[in-house]
Coordinates of C-alpha atoms in Angstrom, one line a residue:
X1 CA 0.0 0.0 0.0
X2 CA 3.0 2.3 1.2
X3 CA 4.3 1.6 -2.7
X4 CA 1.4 2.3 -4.5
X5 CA -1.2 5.3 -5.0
X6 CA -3.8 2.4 -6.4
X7 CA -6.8 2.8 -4.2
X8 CA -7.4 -1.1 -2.6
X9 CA -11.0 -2.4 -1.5
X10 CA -11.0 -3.4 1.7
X11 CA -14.1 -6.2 2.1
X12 CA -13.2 -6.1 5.9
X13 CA -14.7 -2.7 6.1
X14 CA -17.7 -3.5 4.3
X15 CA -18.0 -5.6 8.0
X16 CA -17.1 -3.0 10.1
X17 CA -19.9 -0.8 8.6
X18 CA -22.6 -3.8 9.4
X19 CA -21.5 -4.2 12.4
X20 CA -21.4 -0.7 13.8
X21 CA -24.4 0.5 12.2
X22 CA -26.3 -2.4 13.3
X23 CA -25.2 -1.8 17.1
X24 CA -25.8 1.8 17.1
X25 CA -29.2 0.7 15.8
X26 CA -29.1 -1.8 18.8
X27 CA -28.5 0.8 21.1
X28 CA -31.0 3.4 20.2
X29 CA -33.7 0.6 20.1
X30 CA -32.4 -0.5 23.7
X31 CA -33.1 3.2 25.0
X32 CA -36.7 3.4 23.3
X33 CA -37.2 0.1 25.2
X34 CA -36.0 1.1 28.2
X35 CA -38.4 4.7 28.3
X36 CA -41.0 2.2 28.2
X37 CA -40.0 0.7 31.9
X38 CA -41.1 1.4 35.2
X39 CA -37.3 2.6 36.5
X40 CA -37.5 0.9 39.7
X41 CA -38.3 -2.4 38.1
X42 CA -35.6 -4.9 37.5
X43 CA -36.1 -5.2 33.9
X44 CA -35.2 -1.6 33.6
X45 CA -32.2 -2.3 35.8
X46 CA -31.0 -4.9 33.7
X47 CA -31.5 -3.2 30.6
X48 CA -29.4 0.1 31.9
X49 CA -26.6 -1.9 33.4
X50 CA -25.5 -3.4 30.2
X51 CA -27.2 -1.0 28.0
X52 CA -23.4 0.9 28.2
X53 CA -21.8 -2.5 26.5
X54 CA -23.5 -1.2 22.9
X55 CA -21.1 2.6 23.3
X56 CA -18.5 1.1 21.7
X57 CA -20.5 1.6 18.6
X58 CA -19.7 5.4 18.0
X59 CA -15.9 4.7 18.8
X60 CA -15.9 1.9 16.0
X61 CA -16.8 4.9 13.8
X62 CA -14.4 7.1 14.5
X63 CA -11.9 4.6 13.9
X64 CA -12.7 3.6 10.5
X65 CA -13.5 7.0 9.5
X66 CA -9.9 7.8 10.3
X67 CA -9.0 4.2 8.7
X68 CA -10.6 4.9 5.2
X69 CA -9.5 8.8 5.4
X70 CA -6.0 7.5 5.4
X71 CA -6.2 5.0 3.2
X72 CA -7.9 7.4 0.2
X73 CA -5.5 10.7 1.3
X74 CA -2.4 9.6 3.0
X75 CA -0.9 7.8 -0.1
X76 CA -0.7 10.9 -2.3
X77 CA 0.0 14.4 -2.5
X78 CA -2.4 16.2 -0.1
X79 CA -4.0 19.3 -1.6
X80 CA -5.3 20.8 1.0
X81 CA -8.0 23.2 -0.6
X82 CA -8.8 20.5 -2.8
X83 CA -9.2 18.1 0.1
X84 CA -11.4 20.6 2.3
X85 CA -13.8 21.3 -1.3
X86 CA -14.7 17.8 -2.0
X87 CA -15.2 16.5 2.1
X88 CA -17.4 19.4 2.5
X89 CA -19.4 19.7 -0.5
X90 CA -19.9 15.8 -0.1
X91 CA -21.0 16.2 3.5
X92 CA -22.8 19.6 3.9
X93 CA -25.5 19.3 1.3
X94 CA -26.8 15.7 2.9
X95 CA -26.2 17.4 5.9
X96 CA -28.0 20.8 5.5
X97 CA -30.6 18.7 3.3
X98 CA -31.4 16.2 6.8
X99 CA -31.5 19.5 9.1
X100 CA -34.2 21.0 7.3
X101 CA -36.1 18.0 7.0
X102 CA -36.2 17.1 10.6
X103 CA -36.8 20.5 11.2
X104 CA -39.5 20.8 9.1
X105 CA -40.7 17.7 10.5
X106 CA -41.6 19.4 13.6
X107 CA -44.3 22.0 14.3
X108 CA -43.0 26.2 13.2
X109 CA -45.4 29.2 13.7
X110 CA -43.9 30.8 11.0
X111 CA -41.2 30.7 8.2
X112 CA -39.4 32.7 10.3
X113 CA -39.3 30.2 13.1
X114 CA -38.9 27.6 10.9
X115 CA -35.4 29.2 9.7
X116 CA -34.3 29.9 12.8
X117 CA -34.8 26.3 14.3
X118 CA -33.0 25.1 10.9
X119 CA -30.1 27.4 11.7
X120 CA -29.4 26.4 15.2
X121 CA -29.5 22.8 14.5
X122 CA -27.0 23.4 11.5
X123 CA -24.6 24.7 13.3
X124 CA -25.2 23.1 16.9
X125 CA -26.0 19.5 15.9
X126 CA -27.7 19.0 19.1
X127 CA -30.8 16.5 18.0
X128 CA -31.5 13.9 16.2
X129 CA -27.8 12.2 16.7
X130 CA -26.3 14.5 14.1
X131 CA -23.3 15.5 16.3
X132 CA -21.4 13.3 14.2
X133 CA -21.7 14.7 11.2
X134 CA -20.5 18.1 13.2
X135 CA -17.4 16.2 14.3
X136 CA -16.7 14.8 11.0
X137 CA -16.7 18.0 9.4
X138 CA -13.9 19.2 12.6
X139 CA -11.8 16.4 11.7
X140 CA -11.8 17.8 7.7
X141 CA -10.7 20.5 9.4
X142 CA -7.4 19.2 11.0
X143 CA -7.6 16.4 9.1
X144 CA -4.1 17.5 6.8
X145 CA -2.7 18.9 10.1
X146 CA -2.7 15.2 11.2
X147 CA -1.4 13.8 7.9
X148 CA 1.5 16.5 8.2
X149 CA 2.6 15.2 11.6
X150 CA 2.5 11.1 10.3
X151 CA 4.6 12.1 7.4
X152 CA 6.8 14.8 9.5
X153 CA 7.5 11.9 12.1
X154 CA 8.2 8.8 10.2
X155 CA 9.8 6.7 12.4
X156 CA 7.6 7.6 15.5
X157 CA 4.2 6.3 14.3
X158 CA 4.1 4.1 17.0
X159 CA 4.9 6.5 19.6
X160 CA 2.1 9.2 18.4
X161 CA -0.2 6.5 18.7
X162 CA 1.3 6.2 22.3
X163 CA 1.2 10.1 23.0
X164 CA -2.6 9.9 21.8
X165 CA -3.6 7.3 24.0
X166 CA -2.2 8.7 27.3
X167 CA -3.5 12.1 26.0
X168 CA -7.3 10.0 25.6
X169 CA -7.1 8.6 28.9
X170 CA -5.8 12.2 30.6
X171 CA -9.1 13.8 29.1
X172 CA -11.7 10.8 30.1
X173 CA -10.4 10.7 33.8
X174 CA -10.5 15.0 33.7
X175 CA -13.9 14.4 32.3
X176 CA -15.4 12.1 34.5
X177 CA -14.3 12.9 37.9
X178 CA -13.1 16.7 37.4
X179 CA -14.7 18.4 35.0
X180 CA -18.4 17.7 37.4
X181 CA -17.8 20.0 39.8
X182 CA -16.7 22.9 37.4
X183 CA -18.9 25.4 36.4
X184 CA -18.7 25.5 32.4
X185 CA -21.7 27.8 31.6
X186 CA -19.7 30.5 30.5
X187 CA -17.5 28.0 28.3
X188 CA -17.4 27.7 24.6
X189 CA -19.8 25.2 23.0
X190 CA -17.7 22.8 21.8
X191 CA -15.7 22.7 25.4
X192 CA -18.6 22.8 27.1
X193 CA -20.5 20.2 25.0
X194 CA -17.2 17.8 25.2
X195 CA -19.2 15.2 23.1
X196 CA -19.5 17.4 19.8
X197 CA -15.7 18.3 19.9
X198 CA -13.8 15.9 17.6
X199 CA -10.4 16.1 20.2
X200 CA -12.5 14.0 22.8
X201 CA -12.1 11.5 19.7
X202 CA -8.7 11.9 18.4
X203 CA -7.5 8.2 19.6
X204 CA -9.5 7.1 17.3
X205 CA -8.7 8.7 14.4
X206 CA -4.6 8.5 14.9
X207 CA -5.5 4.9 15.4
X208 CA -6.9 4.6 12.4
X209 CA -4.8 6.4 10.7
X210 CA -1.5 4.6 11.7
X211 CA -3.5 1.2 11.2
X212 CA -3.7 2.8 7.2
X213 CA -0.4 3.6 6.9
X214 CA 1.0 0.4 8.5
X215 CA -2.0 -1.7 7.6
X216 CA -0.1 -5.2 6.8
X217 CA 1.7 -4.8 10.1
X218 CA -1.3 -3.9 11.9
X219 CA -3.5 -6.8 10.4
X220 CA -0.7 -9.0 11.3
X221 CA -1.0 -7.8 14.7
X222 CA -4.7 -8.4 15.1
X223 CA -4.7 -12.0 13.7
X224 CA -1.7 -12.8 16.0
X225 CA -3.4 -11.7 19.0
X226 CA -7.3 -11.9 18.2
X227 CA -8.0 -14.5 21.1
X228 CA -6.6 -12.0 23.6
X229 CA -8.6 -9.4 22.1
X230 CA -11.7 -11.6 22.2
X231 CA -11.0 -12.8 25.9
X232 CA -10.7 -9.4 26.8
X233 CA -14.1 -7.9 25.3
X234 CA -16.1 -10.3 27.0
X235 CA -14.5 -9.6 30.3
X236 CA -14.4 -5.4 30.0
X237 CA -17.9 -6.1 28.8
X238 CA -18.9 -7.7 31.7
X239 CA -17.1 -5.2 33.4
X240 CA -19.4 -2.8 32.0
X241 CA -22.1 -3.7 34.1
X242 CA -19.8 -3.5 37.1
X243 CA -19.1 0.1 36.5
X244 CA -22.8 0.9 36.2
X245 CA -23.2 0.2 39.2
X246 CA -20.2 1.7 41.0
X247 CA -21.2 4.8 38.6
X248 CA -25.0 5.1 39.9
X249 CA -24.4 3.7 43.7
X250 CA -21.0 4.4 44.5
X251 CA -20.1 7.9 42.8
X252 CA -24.2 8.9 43.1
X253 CA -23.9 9.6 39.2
X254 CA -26.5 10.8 37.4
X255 CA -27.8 8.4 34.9
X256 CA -26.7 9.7 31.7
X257 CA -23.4 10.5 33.1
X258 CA -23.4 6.6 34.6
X259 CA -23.9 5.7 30.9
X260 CA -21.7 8.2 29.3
X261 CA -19.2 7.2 26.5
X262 CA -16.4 9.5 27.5
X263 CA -15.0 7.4 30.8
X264 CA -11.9 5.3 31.5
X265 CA -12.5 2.1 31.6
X266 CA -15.0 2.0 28.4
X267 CA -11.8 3.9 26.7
X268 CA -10.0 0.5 27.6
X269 CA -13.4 -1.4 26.5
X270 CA -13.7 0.3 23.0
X271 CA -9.8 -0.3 21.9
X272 CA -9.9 -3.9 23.0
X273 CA -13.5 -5.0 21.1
X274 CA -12.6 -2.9 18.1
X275 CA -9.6 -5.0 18.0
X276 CA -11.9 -7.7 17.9
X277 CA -14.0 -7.0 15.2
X278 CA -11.3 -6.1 13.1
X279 CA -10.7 -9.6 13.2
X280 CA -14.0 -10.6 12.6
X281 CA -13.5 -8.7 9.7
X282 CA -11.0 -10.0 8.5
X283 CA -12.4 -13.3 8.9
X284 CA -15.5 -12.4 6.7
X285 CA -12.8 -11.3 4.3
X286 CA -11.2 -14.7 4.5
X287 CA -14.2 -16.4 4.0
X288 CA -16.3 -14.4 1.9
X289 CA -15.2 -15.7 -2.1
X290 CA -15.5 -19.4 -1.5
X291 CA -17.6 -19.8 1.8
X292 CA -20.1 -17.5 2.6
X293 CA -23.8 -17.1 0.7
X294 CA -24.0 -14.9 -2.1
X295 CA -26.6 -12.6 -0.4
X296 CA -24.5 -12.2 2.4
X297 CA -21.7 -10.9 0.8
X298 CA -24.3 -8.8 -1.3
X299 CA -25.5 -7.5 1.8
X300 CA -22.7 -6.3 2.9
X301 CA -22.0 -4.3 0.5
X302 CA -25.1 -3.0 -0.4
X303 CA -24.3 1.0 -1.8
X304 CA -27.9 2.1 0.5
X305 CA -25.3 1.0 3.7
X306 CA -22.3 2.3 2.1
X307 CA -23.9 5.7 1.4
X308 CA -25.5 5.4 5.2
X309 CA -21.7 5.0 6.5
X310 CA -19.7 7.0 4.6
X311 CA -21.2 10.4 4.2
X312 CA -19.2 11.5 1.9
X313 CA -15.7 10.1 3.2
X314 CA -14.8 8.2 0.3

């Protein structure tokens, strides 16, 4: 890959996509389910102590998005304007396009209202789950800042990676059991709304990234050790429940901060299980020409999910 500006098809990704839409999908439905329940039976208890298992969803999709950006940019020459044209033409018309349908969707006394409900969801991507695309579009942003430093620091991928990961880990324990008792009303949006700022994600994307560049060696990696990575994502899930209730009954957490993404130990949770699927993934990629059905390869790579996934990132 390192020799070649050829773009390669990856039918390991075409997993990854399945997998992370359908658990996001599993995880929505769970909380639908679970506003449904009387909260001091034990159903609902059950439900919202491993209802935090699903997060790793929105982690998964940071890390391909920084896998496939890499893999279509890194490889070449990066033009910068170029680059920042095409990603955000791609991604603001869908994206404009879905905020004024929602909006519109809902009940305006006036054009005038109408706009100005449009507006703020546009720029504040604070309903309907579209803080993603609003990340995405901060990642464009950096996105040849990042490249630069891979390219300005070849032989130190490994310890950027490093770097990132204590950086990640720094944040999420600031984040849980600081940043609480702080004030932040008078803080910017995107510091005070930590989950709409694309640095509360970066892990993801340099791990993706560096598993681009150095994708052999990485997949190499992941089939060496994909029993330890499977071992390990059954226990830290199990753990999950653990931490629910430590979160609820020991630290007196509220519950949306007990199920919050942005904490330690699911940090630990959501590299170990994407690990994991990676491997999956590469199993399904194994197995796909000779041994699986022809509809589930067809499936897969279905361009309704691609174009669901992507949003514009190819």
């Amino acid at each position: 890959m390192q020799q070649s500006n050829k773009r390669i098809y990856l039918f390991e990704v075409d997993f990854f996509r399945i997998v992370f839409i359908l658990g996001v999908l599993a995880n929505h439905t769970t909380t639908l389910v679970t506003h449904k329940i009387s909260t001091h039976s034990m159903p609902y208890e059950i439900l919202m102590a491993t209802h935090i298992s699903l997060h790793f969803t929105r982690m998964g999709f940071m890390f391909v998005t920084g896998l496939v950006l890499f893999m279509n940019n890194y490889f070449k020459p990066m033009q910068i304007l170029k680059f920042w044209k095409k990603r955000y033409l791609g991604v603001l018309i869908p994206y404009l396009s879905w905020t004024a349908i929602l909006t519109g969707a809902e009940n305006h006394s006036s054009l005038g209202d109408f706009l100005e409900n449009w507006a703020h969801l546009s720029v504040y991507a604070d309903n309907y789950y579209m803080y993603y695309i609003l990340v995405t579009m901060q990642l464009y942003l950096i996105f040849p800042l990042i490249v630069w430093l891979f390219k300005r620091f070849l032989s130190y991928h490994h310890m950027i990676v490093i770097i990132s990961a204590v950086v990640q880990l720094g944040m999420l324990v600031f984040i849980k059991y600081q940043l609480p008792n702080i004030d932040t009303s008078g803080w910017p949006y995107l510091l005070k709304n930590y989950g709409f700022n694309v640095f509360v994600y970066q892990f993801y994307f340099i791990m993706g990234g560096c598993a681009a560049i150095h994708y052999q060696e990485f997949v190499a990696f992941i089939r060496k050790w994909h029993i330890w990575f499977g071992v390990s994502s059954l226990v830290f899930a199990c753990g999950t429940v653990l931490l629910y209730f430590y979160n609820v009954h020991v630290l007196n957490l509220t519950l949306n901060k007990a199920e919050e993404v942005h904490q330690p130990f699911i940090f630990i949770y959501d590299v170990v299980i994407i690990g994991y699927i990676v491997w999956l993934g590469l199993r399904y990629a194994d197995l796909r020409k000779n041994y699986l059905p022809k509809w589930i390869t067809n499936f897969a790579h279905m361009s309704i999910i691609r174009n669901v996934f992507y949003l514009g990132l190819n």
